[in-house]
Short mmCIF file of C-alpha atoms in Angstrom, two decimals:
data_model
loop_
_atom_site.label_atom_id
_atom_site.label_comp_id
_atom_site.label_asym_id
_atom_site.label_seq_id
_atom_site.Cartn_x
_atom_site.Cartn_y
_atom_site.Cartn_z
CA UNK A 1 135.46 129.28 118.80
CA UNK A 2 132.29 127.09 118.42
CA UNK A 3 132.69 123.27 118.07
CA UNK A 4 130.75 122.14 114.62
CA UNK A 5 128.53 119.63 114.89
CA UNK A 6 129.22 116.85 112.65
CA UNK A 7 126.00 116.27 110.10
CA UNK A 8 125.75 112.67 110.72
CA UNK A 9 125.39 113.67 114.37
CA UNK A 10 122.89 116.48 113.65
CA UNK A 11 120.85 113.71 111.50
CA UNK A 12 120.24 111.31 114.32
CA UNK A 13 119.48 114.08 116.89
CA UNK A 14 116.93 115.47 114.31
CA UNK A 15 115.17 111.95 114.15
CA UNK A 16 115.04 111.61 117.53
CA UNK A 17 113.67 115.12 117.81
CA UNK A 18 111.37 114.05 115.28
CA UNK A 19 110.15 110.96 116.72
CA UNK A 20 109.73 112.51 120.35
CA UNK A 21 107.43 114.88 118.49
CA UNK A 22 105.16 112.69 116.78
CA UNK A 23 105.27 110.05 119.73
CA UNK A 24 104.24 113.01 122.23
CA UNK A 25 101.26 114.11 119.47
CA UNK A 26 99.94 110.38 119.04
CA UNK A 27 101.51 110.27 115.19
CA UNK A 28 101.01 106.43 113.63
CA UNK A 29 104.29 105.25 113.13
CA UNK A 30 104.21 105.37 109.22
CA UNK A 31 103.63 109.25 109.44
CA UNK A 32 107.03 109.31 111.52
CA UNK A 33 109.02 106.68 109.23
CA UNK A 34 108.56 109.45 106.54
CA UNK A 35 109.91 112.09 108.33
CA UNK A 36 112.81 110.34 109.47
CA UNK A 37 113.56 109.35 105.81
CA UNK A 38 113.51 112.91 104.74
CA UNK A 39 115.97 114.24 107.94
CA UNK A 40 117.93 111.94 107.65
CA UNK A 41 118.26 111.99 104.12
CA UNK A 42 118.39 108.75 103.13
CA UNK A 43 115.84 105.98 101.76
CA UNK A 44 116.16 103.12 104.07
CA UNK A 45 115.39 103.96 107.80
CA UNK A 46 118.63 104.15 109.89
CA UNK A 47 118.11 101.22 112.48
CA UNK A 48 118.57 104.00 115.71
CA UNK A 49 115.14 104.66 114.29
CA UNK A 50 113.91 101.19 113.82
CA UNK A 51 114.76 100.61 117.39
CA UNK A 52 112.70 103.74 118.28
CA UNK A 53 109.55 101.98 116.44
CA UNK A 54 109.84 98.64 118.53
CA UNK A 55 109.50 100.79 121.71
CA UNK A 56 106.40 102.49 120.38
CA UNK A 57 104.65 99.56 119.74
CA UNK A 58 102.93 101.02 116.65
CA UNK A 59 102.63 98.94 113.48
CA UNK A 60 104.75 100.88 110.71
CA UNK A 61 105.50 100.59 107.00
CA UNK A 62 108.42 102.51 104.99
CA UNK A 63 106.94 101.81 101.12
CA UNK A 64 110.95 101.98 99.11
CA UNK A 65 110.75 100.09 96.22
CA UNK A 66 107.52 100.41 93.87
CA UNK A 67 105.54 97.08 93.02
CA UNK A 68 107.59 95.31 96.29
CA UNK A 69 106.08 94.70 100.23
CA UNK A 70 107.26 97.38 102.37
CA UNK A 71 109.92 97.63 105.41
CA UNK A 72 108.32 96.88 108.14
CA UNK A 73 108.59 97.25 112.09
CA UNK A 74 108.94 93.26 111.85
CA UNK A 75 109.99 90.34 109.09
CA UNK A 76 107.90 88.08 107.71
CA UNK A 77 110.25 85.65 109.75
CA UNK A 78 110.22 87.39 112.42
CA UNK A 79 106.64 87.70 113.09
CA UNK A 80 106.22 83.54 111.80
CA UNK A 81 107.59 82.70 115.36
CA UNK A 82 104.36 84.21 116.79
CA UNK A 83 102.20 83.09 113.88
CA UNK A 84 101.86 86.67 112.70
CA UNK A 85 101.62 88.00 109.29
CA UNK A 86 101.87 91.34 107.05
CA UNK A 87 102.14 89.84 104.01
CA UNK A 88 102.75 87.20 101.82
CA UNK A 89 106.32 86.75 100.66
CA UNK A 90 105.50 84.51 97.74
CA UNK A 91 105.97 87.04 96.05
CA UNK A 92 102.90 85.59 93.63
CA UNK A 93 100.33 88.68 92.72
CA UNK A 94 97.51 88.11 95.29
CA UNK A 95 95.88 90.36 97.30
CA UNK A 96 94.35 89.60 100.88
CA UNK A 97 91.38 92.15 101.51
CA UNK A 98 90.68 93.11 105.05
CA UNK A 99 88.18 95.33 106.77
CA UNK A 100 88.50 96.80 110.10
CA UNK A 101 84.68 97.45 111.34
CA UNK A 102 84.29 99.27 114.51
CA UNK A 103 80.79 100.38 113.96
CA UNK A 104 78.31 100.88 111.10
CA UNK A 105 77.61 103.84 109.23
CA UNK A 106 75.63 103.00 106.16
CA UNK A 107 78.67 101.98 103.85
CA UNK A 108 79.30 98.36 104.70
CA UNK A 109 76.31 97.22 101.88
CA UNK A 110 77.93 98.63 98.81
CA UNK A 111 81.32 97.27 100.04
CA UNK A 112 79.59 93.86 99.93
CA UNK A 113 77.87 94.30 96.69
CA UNK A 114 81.19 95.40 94.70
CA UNK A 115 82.44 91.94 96.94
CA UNK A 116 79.81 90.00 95.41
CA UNK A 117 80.15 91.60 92.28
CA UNK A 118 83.76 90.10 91.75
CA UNK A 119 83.89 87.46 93.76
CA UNK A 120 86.36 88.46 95.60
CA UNK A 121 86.75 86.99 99.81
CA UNK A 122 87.32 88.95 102.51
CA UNK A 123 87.88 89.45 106.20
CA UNK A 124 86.13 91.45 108.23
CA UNK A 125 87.70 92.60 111.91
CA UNK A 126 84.87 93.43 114.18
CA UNK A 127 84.63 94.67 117.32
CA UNK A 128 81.60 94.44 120.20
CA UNK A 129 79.77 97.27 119.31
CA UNK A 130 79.57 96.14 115.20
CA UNK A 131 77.85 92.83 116.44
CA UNK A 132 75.90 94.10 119.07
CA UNK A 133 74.39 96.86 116.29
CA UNK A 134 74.63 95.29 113.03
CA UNK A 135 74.22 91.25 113.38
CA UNK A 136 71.81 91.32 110.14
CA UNK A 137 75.03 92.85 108.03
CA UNK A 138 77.07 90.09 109.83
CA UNK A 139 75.09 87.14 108.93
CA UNK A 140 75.61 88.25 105.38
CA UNK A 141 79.27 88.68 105.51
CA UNK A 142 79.30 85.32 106.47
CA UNK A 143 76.75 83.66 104.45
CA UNK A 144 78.54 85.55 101.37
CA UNK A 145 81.29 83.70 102.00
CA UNK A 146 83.80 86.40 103.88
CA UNK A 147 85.98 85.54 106.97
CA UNK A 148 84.50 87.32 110.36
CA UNK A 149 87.59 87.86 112.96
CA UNK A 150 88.39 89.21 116.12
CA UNK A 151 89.35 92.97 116.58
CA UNK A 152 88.44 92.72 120.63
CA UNK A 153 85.63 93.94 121.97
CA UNK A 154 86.12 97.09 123.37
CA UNK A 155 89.45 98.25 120.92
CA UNK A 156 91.99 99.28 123.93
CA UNK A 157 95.49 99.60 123.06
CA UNK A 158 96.61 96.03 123.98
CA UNK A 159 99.92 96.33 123.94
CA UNK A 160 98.81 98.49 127.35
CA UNK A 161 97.36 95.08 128.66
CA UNK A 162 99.86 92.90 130.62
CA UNK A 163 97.72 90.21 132.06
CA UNK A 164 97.11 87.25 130.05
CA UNK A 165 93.45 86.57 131.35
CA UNK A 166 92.59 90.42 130.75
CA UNK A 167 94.04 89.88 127.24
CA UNK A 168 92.16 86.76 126.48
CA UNK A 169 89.56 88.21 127.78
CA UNK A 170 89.05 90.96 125.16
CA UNK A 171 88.71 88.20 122.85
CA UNK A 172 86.66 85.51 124.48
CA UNK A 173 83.87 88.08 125.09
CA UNK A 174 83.88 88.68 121.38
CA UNK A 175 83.72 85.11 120.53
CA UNK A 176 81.01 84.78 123.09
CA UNK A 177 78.80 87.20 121.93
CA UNK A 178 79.36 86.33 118.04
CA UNK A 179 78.42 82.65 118.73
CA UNK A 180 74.94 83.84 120.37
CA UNK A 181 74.25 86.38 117.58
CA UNK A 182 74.99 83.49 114.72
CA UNK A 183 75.25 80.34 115.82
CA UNK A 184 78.39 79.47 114.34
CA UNK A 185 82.03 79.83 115.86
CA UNK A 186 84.87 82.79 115.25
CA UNK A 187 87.96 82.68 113.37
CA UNK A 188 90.80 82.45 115.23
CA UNK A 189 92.35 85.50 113.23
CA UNK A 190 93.19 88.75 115.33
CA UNK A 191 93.73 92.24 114.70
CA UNK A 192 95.85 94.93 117.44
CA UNK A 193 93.56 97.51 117.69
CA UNK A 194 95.28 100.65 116.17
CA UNK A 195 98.34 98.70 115.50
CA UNK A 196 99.48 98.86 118.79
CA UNK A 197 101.42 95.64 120.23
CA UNK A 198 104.01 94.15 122.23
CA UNK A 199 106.28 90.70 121.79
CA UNK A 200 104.41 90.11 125.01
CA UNK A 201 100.95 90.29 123.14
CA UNK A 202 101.88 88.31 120.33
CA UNK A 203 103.00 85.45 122.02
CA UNK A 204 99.88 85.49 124.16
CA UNK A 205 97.89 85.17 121.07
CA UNK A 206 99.67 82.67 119.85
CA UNK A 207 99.43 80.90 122.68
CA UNK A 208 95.95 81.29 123.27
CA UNK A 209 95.69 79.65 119.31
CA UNK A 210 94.77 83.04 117.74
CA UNK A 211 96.57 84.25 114.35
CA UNK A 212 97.60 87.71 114.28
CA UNK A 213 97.44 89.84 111.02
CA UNK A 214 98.62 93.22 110.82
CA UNK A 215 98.76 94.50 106.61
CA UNK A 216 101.29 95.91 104.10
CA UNK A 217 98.82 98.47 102.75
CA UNK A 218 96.30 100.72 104.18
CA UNK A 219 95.55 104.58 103.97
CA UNK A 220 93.98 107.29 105.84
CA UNK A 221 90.46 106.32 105.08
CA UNK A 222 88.86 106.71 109.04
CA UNK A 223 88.31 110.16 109.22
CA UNK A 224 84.19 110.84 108.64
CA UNK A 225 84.53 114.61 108.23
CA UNK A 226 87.57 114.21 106.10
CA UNK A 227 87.44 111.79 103.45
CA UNK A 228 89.99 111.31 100.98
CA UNK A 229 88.89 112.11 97.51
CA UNK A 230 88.19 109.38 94.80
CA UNK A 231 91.31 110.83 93.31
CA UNK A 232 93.72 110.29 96.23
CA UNK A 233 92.08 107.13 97.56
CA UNK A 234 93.37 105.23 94.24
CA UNK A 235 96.14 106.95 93.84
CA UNK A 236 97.29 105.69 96.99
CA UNK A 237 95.80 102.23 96.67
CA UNK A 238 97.13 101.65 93.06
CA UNK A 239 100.56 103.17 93.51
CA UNK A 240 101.13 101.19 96.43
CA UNK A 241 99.21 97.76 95.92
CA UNK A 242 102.34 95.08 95.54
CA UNK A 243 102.25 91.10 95.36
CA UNK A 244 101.00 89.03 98.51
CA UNK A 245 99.52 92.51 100.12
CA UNK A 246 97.28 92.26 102.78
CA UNK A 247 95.22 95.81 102.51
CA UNK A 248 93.51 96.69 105.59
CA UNK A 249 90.48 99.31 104.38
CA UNK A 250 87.83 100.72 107.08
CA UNK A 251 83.95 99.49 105.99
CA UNK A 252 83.56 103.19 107.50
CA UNK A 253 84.78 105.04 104.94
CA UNK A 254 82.00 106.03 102.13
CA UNK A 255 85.08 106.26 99.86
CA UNK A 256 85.89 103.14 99.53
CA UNK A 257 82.13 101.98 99.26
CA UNK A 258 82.22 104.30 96.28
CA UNK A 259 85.53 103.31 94.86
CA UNK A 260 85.26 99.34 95.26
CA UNK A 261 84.00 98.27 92.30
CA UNK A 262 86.99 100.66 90.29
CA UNK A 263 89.40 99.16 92.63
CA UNK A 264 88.70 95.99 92.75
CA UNK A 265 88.63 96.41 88.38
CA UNK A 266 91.82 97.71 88.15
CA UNK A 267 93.41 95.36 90.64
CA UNK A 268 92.39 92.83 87.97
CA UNK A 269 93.74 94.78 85.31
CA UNK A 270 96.69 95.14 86.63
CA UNK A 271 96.86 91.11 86.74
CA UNK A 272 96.07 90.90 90.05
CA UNK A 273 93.57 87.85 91.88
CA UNK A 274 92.14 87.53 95.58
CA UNK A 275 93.22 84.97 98.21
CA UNK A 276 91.69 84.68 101.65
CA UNK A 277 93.43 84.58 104.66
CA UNK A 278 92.55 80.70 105.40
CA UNK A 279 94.44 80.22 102.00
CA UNK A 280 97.81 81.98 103.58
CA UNK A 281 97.43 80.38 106.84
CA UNK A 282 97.47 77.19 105.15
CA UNK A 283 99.85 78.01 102.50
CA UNK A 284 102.22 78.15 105.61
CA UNK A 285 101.75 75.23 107.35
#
């Protein structure tokens, strides 16, 4: 006679099938939160699977109650103790805009007009290569009033990187070279490349006097042959926007260079103003 084995069993070995999956094909840890909701059957994520995010390293958000910050791998307090942030708690209806730019492809322009066009600050993450091509587009980020920060020069998954110097290296070398291309010095503000981290990494930033920001809103927007539709893009950023949000958007994406302007309307409609990240920093001193 065969034994039966109990569901709540068969659950958890699902998720973990699940995760070992999407861990073995590279999935971002969001994609796998989802899955795990729907095995296991229930909203919240069961903390066997929580625990199996820490050990990926990979920045992931479980979106469970509409107009409120998401679950993420970390707290707010949590990531405080290595001056970290994903969002602002408040719980007032601000939005922090953020741009990842690893390189540019013609779209960064119209994302600073629709900027201009509503006044509205942001912070752009750069990395070597965007300086070393693009310092005109730079200058004007900064002369417009946006924050330039520190997505390392070369984008490795740090949470790979074990040595402190090697670490503070990736970001010196970035400072360096944006200091001889304008004169001026970087924001202490730093991105993981990909998401990826350790507690290791975040205490070396903080030690090394960098703020770290990861984001409570973002979408699949990095993809040049495959860019989402102006339909899905809003859908997506709309449904999901929430108060204190930090939305990280790629300057790559010509869908969001077409779509600023409408998003950056209906955020307002929908009561919504802009903060910049020097105003949360501060906010939390």
């Amino acid at each position: 006679m065969k034994r039966r084995i109990p569901q709540k069993l068969k659950s958890y070995l699902t998720v973990l099938l699940l995760f070992l999956a999407a861990f073995q094909a590279g999935s971002a840890t969001a994609a796998v939160s989802g899955r795990i909701r729907q095995a296991s059957g229930q909203e919240a994520v069961p903390k066997e699977a929580a625990a199996m995010f820490e050990a990926a390293e990979n920045w992931g958000l479980s979106f469970q109650n509409e107009g409120m910050p998401p679950v993420a791998n970390a707290t707010a307090d949590e990531l405080k103790q290595y001056n970290a942030y994903y969002a602002d708690m408040s719980g007032k209806k601000v939005i922090y805009l953020t741009f990842d730019a690893g390189y540019e492809n013609g779209n960064t322009p119209a994302i600073l007009d629709a900027l201009k066009k509503h006044n509205v600050p942001a912070a752009f993450f750069l990395v070597g290569n965007y300086l070393e091509t693009s310092p005109e587009l730079v200058k004007r980020m900064i002369s417009e009033g946006h924050i330039v920060a520190n997505h390392t020069y070369h984008h490795p998954d740090m949470s790979k990187i074990s040595s402190k110097d090697a670490f503070e290296k990736e970001l010196s070398d970035l400072e360096a070279l944006y200091t001889e291309v304008t004169g001026g010095t970087m924001a202490r503000y730093y991105r993981p490349p990909q998401g990826k981290y350790s507690k290791e990494n975040l205490a070396m930033a903080k030690e090394l006097g960098y703020t770290t920001f990861f984001w409570s809103l973002a979408y699949v927007d990095w993809y040049q042959d495959k860019q989402p539709t102006r339909e899905e893009a809003l859908k997506k950023l709309l449904g999901r926007i929430h108060p204190g949000a930090i939305v990280l958007l790629h300057s790559t994406s010509s869908t969001n260079a077409a779509i600023l302007d409408e998003l950056l309307t209906k955020w307002e409609d929908m009561g919504y103003s802009f903060r910049s990240l020097d105003e949360l920093t501060s906010d939390s001193v």
